Amino acid sequence: IRSQVWIDYKLKRQDSTKTLLIKSEQLLRIEEHDFAIRPGFGAAAIPVGIDVQVESIDSISEVNMDFTMTLYLRHYWKDERLSFPSHSNKSRTFDSRLVKKIWVPDVFFVHSKRSFIHDTTTENIMLRVYPDGNILYSVRATVTALCSMDFSSFPLDTQNCSLELESYAYNENDLMLYWKNGNDSLRTDEIVLSQFFIEHFHASSGLAFYSSTGWYNRLFINFILRRHIFFFMLQTYFPTMLMVVLSWVSFWIDRRAVPARVSLGMTTVLTMSTIITGVSSSMPQVSYVKAVDIYLWTSFLFVFLSVIEYAAVNYCTTLEEMRKMKGGKIPSAFNASQAMAFDGCFHDDDIDLTTFHGMAPTLTSNPLNTPSQNSDLRPAEGTRLRRQRSVRENVDLLVSNSYMIDSYSRLAFPLAYLLFNTIYWSLYS
């Protein structure tokens, strides 16, 4: 007897549920209308209001040039076919099961790569019908859409991305999309991103033309992203600056310490190459130069020039030692150009030829000249000759004093790098 009572109770419960479902469909007169066509078919375009609440921006990818956004998308329109009598003027709320039986706007996301409606624990769809036929249709969706980024100023850049909404089948003659509450139609929760700061969210609208089907209303969700620079300062700029400064240490190392200076130069060059490779691997392969590329390659040039500087110092030192080995420290005979070079080694532009009277019998290289002729050409006692050095004499002076290259580099390299940083940060900041 108990089992029979339980079976009868279960059947009554199933019939009651079925009866309630039939009553709802009969109340909305779903079977009486063809919901495959839009409301007001053949008349003016049906207005569909949109408002959006952005829940989160999940990720922004520079490599793929896209972003992922989760949002609540709400549609507002009027379909008099769903109006129903109500003494309390209260709306009725339904889920996704009824949505499949009526007409809803076919809004899609332009330039989307992937999108889906959340379905945990059930499909996140809500339909609210008012007695006068006004309808609110809301879905919770996640969209991955294209964002065309310009990396000319990366990582000191600002990106402008947008999510675009449009009807797929109905052009402007059948459906008119508009923002329900103007600029207030776009609302956002508090969004925090790791690499970007969201400067501004704003809504806009426009028209899109397709040659085969005509003009369509299009809505835009625009947001401006400004990149946080501190991460790149720690990961890229500070290590690069330290490598450039480290390459200058070789200017204070003795020029005869070949292993120390060569190993220091090669270490800084290889480290700079590693930094450049790491930054390039995390960026899209664009065909133009980025701001970070200018900084890295200019810094790499400074490191490379410090290695070349020691090559020049080492070469000049070798030539100087070879000259000393061939002719001794002070040659036995001097001509005029040798006297100038000798005087340059002592850093004196004024040559007192009387100092060479005891060292060389004559200042001419022609052995046929007689002493009397030489005495006519020799200047008076105590006079000084002044003249500018030629390029060759300056080179000879530099070879004879190779340590001067390091002395000049200690000042020239830091000043040049400081000038470069001043210009760089003033342009891109």
Short mmCIF file of C-alpha atoms in Angstrom, two decimals:
data_model
loop_
_atom_site.label_atom_id
_atom_site.label_comp_id
_atom_site.label_asym_id
_atom_site.label_seq_id
_atom_site.Cartn_x
_atom_site.Cartn_y
_atom_site.Cartn_z
CA ILE A 1 0.00 0.00 0.00
CA ARG A 2 2.84 2.39 0.86
CA SER A 3 4.59 1.77 -2.46
CA GLN A 4 1.40 2.46 -4.39
CA VAL A 5 0.89 5.74 -2.53
CA TRP A 6 4.49 6.81 -3.35
CA ILE A 7 4.00 6.05 -7.05
CA ASP A 8 0.77 8.05 -7.17
CA TYR A 9 2.47 10.99 -5.43
CA LYS A 10 5.36 10.93 -7.89
CA LEU A 11 3.04 10.89 -10.90
CA LYS A 12 1.04 13.80 -9.54
CA ARG A 13 4.26 15.79 -9.03
CA GLN A 14 5.38 15.16 -12.62
CA ASP A 15 1.97 16.15 -13.97
CA SER A 16 1.99 19.32 -11.88
CA THR A 17 5.35 20.40 -13.27
CA LYS A 18 4.22 19.72 -16.80
CA THR A 19 1.01 21.63 -16.24
CA LEU A 20 2.90 24.68 -14.94
CA LEU A 21 5.21 24.63 -18.00
CA ILE A 22 2.23 24.49 -20.34
CA LYS A 23 0.63 27.37 -18.51
CA SER A 24 3.72 29.55 -18.93
CA GLU A 25 3.91 28.86 -22.66
CA GLN A 26 0.21 29.47 -23.04
CA LEU A 27 0.50 32.71 -21.06
CA LEU A 28 3.18 34.00 -23.45
CA ARG A 29 1.34 32.54 -26.49
CA ILE A 30 4.53 31.02 -27.84
CA GLU A 31 2.72 28.49 -30.03
CA GLU A 32 0.59 31.18 -31.65
CA HIS A 33 3.45 33.10 -33.27
CA ASP A 34 6.37 32.41 -35.55
CA PHE A 35 9.42 33.45 -33.57
CA ALA A 36 11.76 32.68 -36.45
CA ILE A 37 11.17 36.22 -37.70
CA ARG A 38 11.91 39.42 -35.84
CA PRO A 39 9.25 41.51 -34.06
CA GLY A 40 7.50 43.99 -36.36
CA PHE A 41 8.68 42.24 -39.50
CA GLY A 42 8.11 44.42 -42.59
CA ALA A 43 7.92 47.62 -40.56
CA ALA A 44 10.69 49.90 -39.25
CA ALA A 45 13.85 48.50 -37.74
CA ILE A 46 13.44 47.14 -34.24
CA PRO A 47 15.55 49.06 -31.68
CA VAL A 48 17.70 46.88 -29.42
CA GLY A 49 19.38 48.59 -26.49
CA ILE A 50 22.65 47.23 -25.11
CA ASP A 51 24.43 47.71 -21.84
CA VAL A 52 27.56 45.93 -20.67
CA GLN A 53 29.17 45.33 -17.31
CA VAL A 54 32.82 44.29 -17.61
CA GLU A 55 33.65 41.78 -14.91
CA SER A 56 37.35 41.31 -15.65
CA ILE A 57 40.08 41.51 -18.25
CA ASP A 58 41.67 38.12 -17.86
CA SER A 59 44.77 38.48 -20.02
CA ILE A 60 46.47 40.67 -22.60
CA SER A 61 48.91 39.00 -24.97
CA GLU A 62 51.44 41.05 -26.93
CA VAL A 63 52.62 37.99 -28.86
CA ASN A 64 49.13 37.08 -30.12
CA MET A 65 47.90 40.69 -30.12
CA ASP A 66 44.65 39.89 -28.33
CA PHE A 67 42.88 40.28 -25.00
CA THR A 68 40.41 38.16 -23.04
CA MET A 69 37.44 39.80 -21.33
CA THR A 70 34.60 38.43 -19.19
CA LEU A 71 31.41 40.52 -19.25
CA TYR A 72 27.67 40.63 -18.67
CA LEU A 73 25.93 41.46 -21.96
CA ARG A 74 22.34 42.69 -21.62
CA HIS A 75 19.82 43.27 -24.43
CA TYR A 76 16.63 45.34 -24.22
CA TRP A 77 13.85 45.25 -26.82
CA LYS A 78 10.09 45.00 -27.09
CA ASP A 79 8.20 42.06 -28.56
CA GLU A 80 4.44 42.56 -28.25
CA ARG A 81 3.90 38.91 -29.12
CA LEU A 82 5.11 38.04 -25.60
CA SER A 83 2.92 40.53 -23.73
CA PHE A 84 0.58 39.03 -21.16
CA PRO A 85 -2.14 40.29 -18.80
CA SER A 86 -1.06 40.94 -15.23
CA HIS A 87 -2.93 42.60 -12.38
CA SER A 88 0.26 43.15 -10.33
CA ASN A 89 2.35 44.32 -13.35
CA LYS A 90 5.17 42.02 -12.29
CA SER A 91 7.67 40.56 -14.71
CA ARG A 92 8.38 36.89 -15.20
CA THR A 93 11.93 35.54 -15.22
CA PHE A 94 13.06 32.48 -17.19
CA ASP A 95 16.32 30.69 -17.91
CA SER A 96 17.89 29.34 -21.11
CA ARG A 97 15.14 26.75 -21.72
CA LEU A 98 12.67 29.37 -22.86
CA VAL A 99 15.25 31.43 -24.75
CA LYS A 100 15.51 28.72 -27.39
CA LYS A 101 11.80 29.06 -28.21
CA ILE A 102 11.57 32.82 -28.85
CA TRP A 103 13.32 35.42 -30.99
CA VAL A 104 16.46 37.02 -29.52
CA PRO A 105 18.94 39.45 -31.18
CA ASP A 106 21.81 37.71 -32.95
CA VAL A 107 24.55 39.96 -31.57
CA PHE A 108 28.09 38.68 -32.07
CA PHE A 109 31.60 39.93 -31.26
CA VAL A 110 33.49 41.28 -34.26
CA HIS A 111 37.15 40.16 -34.58
CA SER A 112 36.69 37.59 -31.82
CA LYS A 113 39.00 34.57 -31.84
CA ARG A 114 37.21 32.55 -29.17
CA SER A 115 34.09 33.15 -27.11
CA PHE A 116 31.69 31.13 -24.98
CA ILE A 117 28.76 31.51 -22.60
CA HIS A 118 29.48 30.19 -19.12
CA ASP A 119 27.58 27.02 -18.29
CA THR A 120 28.51 26.25 -14.66
CA THR A 121 26.41 25.06 -13.02
CA THR A 122 23.85 25.85 -15.69
CA GLU A 123 23.98 28.17 -18.69
CA ASN A 124 24.42 31.74 -17.45
CA ILE A 125 21.41 33.09 -19.35
CA MET A 126 18.53 35.09 -17.98
CA LEU A 127 15.31 36.18 -19.71
CA ARG A 128 12.90 38.61 -18.07
CA VAL A 129 9.56 39.36 -19.73
CA TYR A 130 7.36 42.31 -18.69
CA PRO A 131 3.57 42.41 -19.16
CA ASP A 132 3.81 45.08 -21.89
CA GLY A 133 6.19 42.94 -23.95
CA ASN A 134 9.47 44.59 -22.94
CA ILE A 135 12.26 42.03 -22.61
CA LEU A 136 15.59 41.90 -20.81
CA TYR A 137 17.96 39.23 -22.08
CA SER A 138 21.29 38.83 -20.23
CA VAL A 139 24.21 36.46 -20.79
CA ARG A 140 27.59 36.06 -19.07
CA ALA A 141 30.29 35.49 -21.69
CA THR A 142 34.05 35.38 -22.05
CA VAL A 143 35.55 36.71 -25.28
CA THR A 144 39.05 36.63 -26.71
CA ALA A 145 39.25 39.37 -29.34
CA LEU A 146 41.87 40.94 -31.57
CA CYS A 147 43.63 44.11 -30.50
CA SER A 148 45.89 45.71 -33.10
CA MET A 149 48.78 47.01 -31.00
CA ASP A 150 51.51 49.46 -31.97
CA PHE A 151 54.83 48.63 -30.33
CA SER A 152 56.84 51.57 -31.66
CA SER A 153 57.17 52.95 -28.12
CA PHE A 154 57.29 49.61 -26.26
CA PRO A 155 57.59 49.35 -23.26
CA LEU A 156 56.72 53.04 -22.82
CA ASP A 157 53.57 52.58 -24.88
CA THR A 158 49.83 53.13 -24.53
CA GLN A 159 47.45 50.74 -26.30
CA ASN A 160 43.89 51.43 -27.41
CA CYS A 161 41.82 48.24 -27.65
CA SER A 162 38.12 47.76 -28.37
CA LEU A 163 35.50 45.04 -28.27
CA GLU A 164 32.97 45.43 -31.09
CA LEU A 165 29.34 44.20 -31.12
CA GLU A 166 27.17 43.83 -34.17
CA SER A 167 24.15 41.94 -35.48
CA TYR A 168 25.16 39.13 -37.78
CA ALA A 169 22.00 38.73 -39.91
CA TYR A 170 20.02 41.97 -39.55
CA ASN A 171 21.32 45.15 -41.14
CA GLU A 172 20.28 48.66 -40.15
CA ASN A 173 16.96 48.33 -41.99
CA ASP A 174 15.87 45.48 -39.70
CA LEU A 175 17.67 46.02 -36.39
CA MET A 176 19.08 49.15 -34.79
CA LEU A 177 21.68 48.58 -32.05
CA TYR A 178 22.25 51.44 -29.61
CA TRP A 179 23.64 51.99 -26.13
CA LYS A 180 20.71 51.82 -23.71
CA ASN A 181 21.88 54.60 -21.35
CA GLY A 182 24.45 56.42 -23.45
CA ASN A 183 27.88 56.62 -21.83
CA ASP A 184 26.46 55.10 -18.64
CA SER A 185 25.71 51.89 -20.52
CA LEU A 186 29.24 50.67 -19.90
CA ARG A 187 30.10 49.79 -16.30
CA THR A 188 33.18 48.11 -14.91
CA ASP A 189 34.18 46.43 -11.71
CA GLU A 190 37.52 47.23 -10.12
CA ILE A 191 40.04 45.73 -12.56
CA VAL A 192 43.70 45.25 -11.67
CA LEU A 193 46.19 44.06 -14.28
CA SER A 194 49.79 42.98 -13.78
CA GLN A 195 51.44 44.93 -16.61
CA PHE A 196 48.85 47.55 -17.51
CA PHE A 197 46.94 50.38 -15.92
CA ILE A 198 43.47 51.01 -17.37
CA GLU A 199 43.25 54.74 -17.98
CA HIS A 200 39.76 54.99 -19.42
CA PHE A 201 36.70 52.97 -20.45
CA HIS A 202 34.19 54.52 -22.85
CA ALA A 203 31.44 53.42 -25.22
CA SER A 204 30.95 54.53 -28.82
CA SER A 205 28.97 53.52 -31.88
CA GLY A 206 29.24 53.57 -35.65
CA LEU A 207 28.33 51.84 -38.89
CA ALA A 208 30.03 48.99 -40.71
CA PHE A 209 29.60 48.37 -44.43
CA TYR A 210 29.72 45.01 -46.18
CA SER A 211 29.57 45.00 -49.95
CA SER A 212 27.18 42.05 -50.15
CA THR A 213 24.72 42.79 -47.34
CA GLY A 214 24.82 46.55 -46.64
CA TRP A 215 25.23 48.72 -43.54
CA TYR A 216 25.15 47.40 -39.98
CA ASN A 217 25.05 49.16 -36.62
CA ARG A 218 28.19 48.52 -34.58
CA LEU A 219 28.88 49.26 -30.93
CA PHE A 220 32.37 49.70 -29.47
CA ILE A 221 33.70 49.06 -25.96
CA ASN A 222 36.92 51.10 -25.95
CA PHE A 223 39.54 51.01 -23.23
CA ILE A 224 42.97 52.61 -23.06
CA LEU A 225 45.84 50.66 -21.49
CA ARG A 226 49.06 52.24 -20.24
CA ARG A 227 51.91 49.85 -19.53
CA HIS A 228 53.62 49.76 -16.14
CA ILE A 229 57.30 50.60 -16.76
CA PHE A 230 58.69 49.44 -13.41
CA PHE A 231 58.74 45.76 -14.42
CA PHE A 232 60.84 46.52 -17.50
CA MET A 233 63.10 48.84 -15.54
CA LEU A 234 64.00 45.93 -13.26
CA GLN A 235 64.19 43.26 -15.96
CA THR A 236 65.70 45.15 -18.90
CA TYR A 237 66.86 48.73 -18.41
CA PHE A 238 68.75 48.48 -15.10
CA PRO A 239 70.71 45.32 -16.13
CA THR A 240 71.55 46.97 -19.45
CA MET A 241 72.83 50.12 -17.74
CA LEU A 242 74.95 48.04 -15.35
CA MET A 243 76.50 46.10 -18.23
CA VAL A 244 77.46 49.33 -20.01
CA VAL A 245 78.99 50.79 -16.83
CA LEU A 246 80.79 47.50 -16.19
CA SER A 247 82.39 47.69 -19.63
CA TRP A 248 83.96 51.02 -18.63
CA VAL A 249 85.89 49.35 -15.80
CA SER A 250 88.42 48.13 -18.38
CA PHE A 251 89.54 51.76 -18.92
CA TRP A 252 91.04 51.72 -15.40
CA ILE A 253 92.76 48.35 -15.81
CA ASP A 254 96.41 48.41 -16.90
CA ARG A 255 96.73 48.21 -20.66
CA ARG A 256 99.25 45.38 -20.37
CA ALA A 257 96.74 43.17 -18.49
CA VAL A 258 95.43 41.58 -21.67
CA PRO A 259 93.53 38.59 -20.15
CA ALA A 260 91.67 40.79 -17.65
CA ARG A 261 90.51 43.38 -20.16
CA VAL A 262 89.62 40.90 -22.90
CA SER A 263 87.62 38.65 -20.58
CA LEU A 264 85.75 41.63 -19.13
CA GLY A 265 84.88 42.90 -22.60
CA MET A 266 83.68 39.53 -23.87
CA THR A 267 81.59 38.94 -20.72
CA THR A 268 79.70 42.21 -21.11
CA VAL A 269 79.15 41.59 -24.84
CA LEU A 270 77.71 38.10 -24.24
CA THR A 271 75.51 39.34 -21.39
CA MET A 272 74.08 42.08 -23.61
CA SER A 273 73.36 39.50 -26.30
CA THR A 274 71.46 37.38 -23.76
CA ILE A 275 69.34 40.36 -22.66
CA ILE A 276 68.48 41.26 -26.26
CA THR A 277 67.52 37.66 -27.07
CA GLY A 278 65.31 37.39 -23.97
CA VAL A 279 63.39 40.56 -24.79
CA SER A 280 62.94 39.60 -28.45
CA SER A 281 61.59 36.14 -27.62
CA SER A 282 58.70 37.60 -25.61
CA MET A 283 57.63 40.05 -28.31
CA PRO A 284 55.81 39.61 -31.63
CA GLN A 285 57.94 39.60 -34.75
CA VAL A 286 57.11 43.09 -36.00
CA SER A 287 58.80 44.71 -38.98
CA TYR A 288 59.57 48.04 -37.30
CA VAL A 289 61.96 49.16 -34.59
CA LYS A 290 60.67 49.36 -31.01
CA ALA A 291 61.86 51.80 -28.36
CA VAL A 292 63.41 49.02 -26.31
CA ASP A 293 65.34 47.86 -29.40
CA ILE A 294 66.87 51.31 -29.78
CA TYR A 295 67.98 51.32 -26.16
CA LEU A 296 69.35 47.77 -26.16
CA TRP A 297 71.24 48.02 -29.43
CA THR A 298 72.70 51.42 -28.59
CA SER A 299 73.86 50.05 -25.24
CA PHE A 300 75.27 47.03 -27.04
CA LEU A 301 77.18 49.43 -29.31
CA PHE A 302 78.73 51.16 -26.28
CA VAL A 303 79.84 47.79 -24.89
CA PHE A 304 81.21 46.76 -28.27
CA LEU A 305 83.11 50.05 -28.65
CA SER A 306 84.75 49.52 -25.25
CA VAL A 307 86.18 46.25 -26.61
CA ILE A 308 87.33 48.00 -29.78
CA GLU A 309 88.90 50.72 -27.63
CA TYR A 310 91.15 48.20 -25.94
CA ALA A 311 92.06 46.71 -29.32
CA ALA A 312 93.26 50.18 -30.37
CA VAL A 313 95.16 50.66 -27.09
CA ASN A 314 96.84 47.28 -27.42
CA TYR A 315 97.80 47.93 -31.05
CA CYS A 316 99.31 51.34 -30.28
CA THR A 317 101.21 49.88 -27.32
CA THR A 318 102.65 47.15 -29.55
CA LEU A 319 103.80 49.69 -32.17
CA GLU A 320 105.41 51.84 -29.47
CA GLU A 321 107.36 48.90 -28.09
CA MET A 322 108.47 47.83 -31.58
CA ARG A 323 109.81 51.32 -32.29
CA LYS A 324 111.77 51.34 -29.06
CA MET A 325 113.23 47.94 -29.86
CA LYS A 326 114.33 49.04 -33.35
CA GLY A 327 115.86 52.45 -32.73
CA GLY A 328 116.37 52.58 -28.99
CA LYS A 329 114.73 55.06 -26.74
CA ILE A 330 116.52 58.13 -28.29
CA PRO A 331 117.72 57.92 -31.92
CA SER A 332 121.23 59.13 -32.75
CA ALA A 333 120.10 61.42 -35.57
CA PHE A 334 116.92 63.47 -35.90
CA ASN A 335 115.29 65.16 -38.82
CA ALA A 336 112.68 67.89 -38.39
CA SER A 337 109.64 65.59 -38.29
CA GLN A 338 111.37 63.27 -35.79
CA ALA A 339 112.15 66.25 -33.61
CA MET A 340 108.50 67.24 -33.66
CA ALA A 341 107.39 63.73 -32.72
CA PHE A 342 110.02 63.58 -29.97
CA ASP A 343 108.86 66.91 -28.64
CA GLY A 344 105.23 65.69 -28.71
CA CYS A 345 106.15 62.80 -26.43
CA PHE A 346 107.05 65.39 -23.79
CA HIS A 347 103.76 67.30 -24.38
CA ASP A 348 105.44 70.56 -25.51
CA ASP A 349 104.28 72.35 -28.66
CA ASP A 350 107.32 74.69 -28.61
CA ILE A 351 110.51 73.17 -29.95
CA ASP A 352 113.77 74.63 -28.76
CA LEU A 353 116.20 73.43 -31.40
CA THR A 354 119.14 74.50 -29.27
CA THR A 355 118.45 71.48 -27.08
CA PHE A 356 119.42 69.24 -29.95
CA HIS A 357 122.77 70.92 -30.74
CA GLY A 358 124.66 68.48 -28.67
CA MET A 359 122.70 65.49 -29.88
CA ALA A 360 122.67 66.03 -33.65
CA PRO A 361 125.22 67.87 -35.79
CA THR A 362 122.65 69.11 -38.31
CA LEU A 363 118.90 69.50 -38.89
CA THR A 364 118.96 68.68 -42.57
CA SER A 365 118.67 65.27 -44.10
CA ASN A 366 120.83 66.16 -47.13
CA PRO A 367 124.43 65.07 -46.49
CA LEU A 368 125.76 67.19 -49.40
CA ASN A 369 125.04 70.46 -47.65
CA THR A 370 128.13 72.08 -46.23
CA PRO A 371 128.36 73.31 -42.68
CA SER A 372 128.40 76.88 -43.91
CA GLN A 373 125.13 76.35 -45.77
CA ASN A 374 123.63 74.74 -42.72
CA SER A 375 124.69 77.65 -40.57
CA ASP A 376 122.77 80.01 -42.83
CA LEU A 377 119.56 77.97 -42.45
CA ARG A 378 119.94 77.37 -38.71
CA PRO A 379 117.89 79.79 -36.61
CA ALA A 380 119.53 82.12 -34.20
CA GLU A 381 120.45 80.96 -30.73
CA GLY A 382 117.47 80.65 -28.39
CA THR A 383 114.72 81.12 -31.01
CA ARG A 384 111.64 78.81 -30.95
CA LEU A 385 109.66 77.42 -33.89
CA ARG A 386 105.86 77.10 -33.79
CA ARG A 387 103.78 75.14 -36.26
CA GLN A 388 100.71 72.88 -36.28
CA ARG A 389 101.06 69.17 -36.26
CA SER A 390 99.96 67.28 -39.33
CA VAL A 391 97.59 64.28 -39.19
CA ARG A 392 100.51 61.90 -39.43
CA GLU A 393 102.29 63.62 -36.58
CA ASN A 394 99.14 63.41 -34.43
CA VAL A 395 98.90 59.69 -35.17
CA ASP A 396 102.56 59.28 -34.23
CA LEU A 397 101.89 61.18 -31.04
CA LEU A 398 98.93 58.91 -30.23
CA VAL A 399 100.99 55.79 -30.92
CA SER A 400 103.78 57.09 -28.73
CA ASN A 401 101.31 57.82 -25.91
CA SER A 402 98.76 54.99 -26.15
CA TYR A 403 97.76 55.49 -22.50
CA MET A 404 96.01 58.71 -23.62
CA ILE A 405 93.27 56.64 -25.34
CA ASP A 406 92.20 55.21 -21.98
CA SER A 407 92.35 58.66 -20.40
CA TYR A 408 90.06 60.18 -23.01
CA SER A 409 87.68 57.16 -22.95
CA ARG A 410 87.12 57.50 -19.20
CA LEU A 411 85.45 60.82 -19.89
CA ALA A 412 84.05 60.42 -23.41
CA PHE A 413 82.11 57.16 -22.90
CA PRO A 414 80.13 58.24 -19.78
CA LEU A 415 79.31 61.65 -21.27
CA ALA A 416 78.10 60.11 -24.54
CA TYR A 417 75.97 57.51 -22.73
CA LEU A 418 74.49 60.18 -20.45
CA LEU A 419 73.58 62.27 -23.50
CA PHE A 420 71.93 59.26 -25.14
CA ASN A 421 69.84 58.51 -22.03
CA THR A 422 68.75 62.13 -21.79
CA ILE A 423 67.53 62.17 -25.39
CA TYR A 424 65.92 58.70 -25.13
CA TRP A 425 63.88 59.30 -21.98
CA SER A 426 62.82 62.79 -23.08
CA LEU A 427 61.45 61.37 -26.35
CA TYR A 428 59.62 58.29 -25.06
CA SER A 429 58.58 59.22 -21.50
#
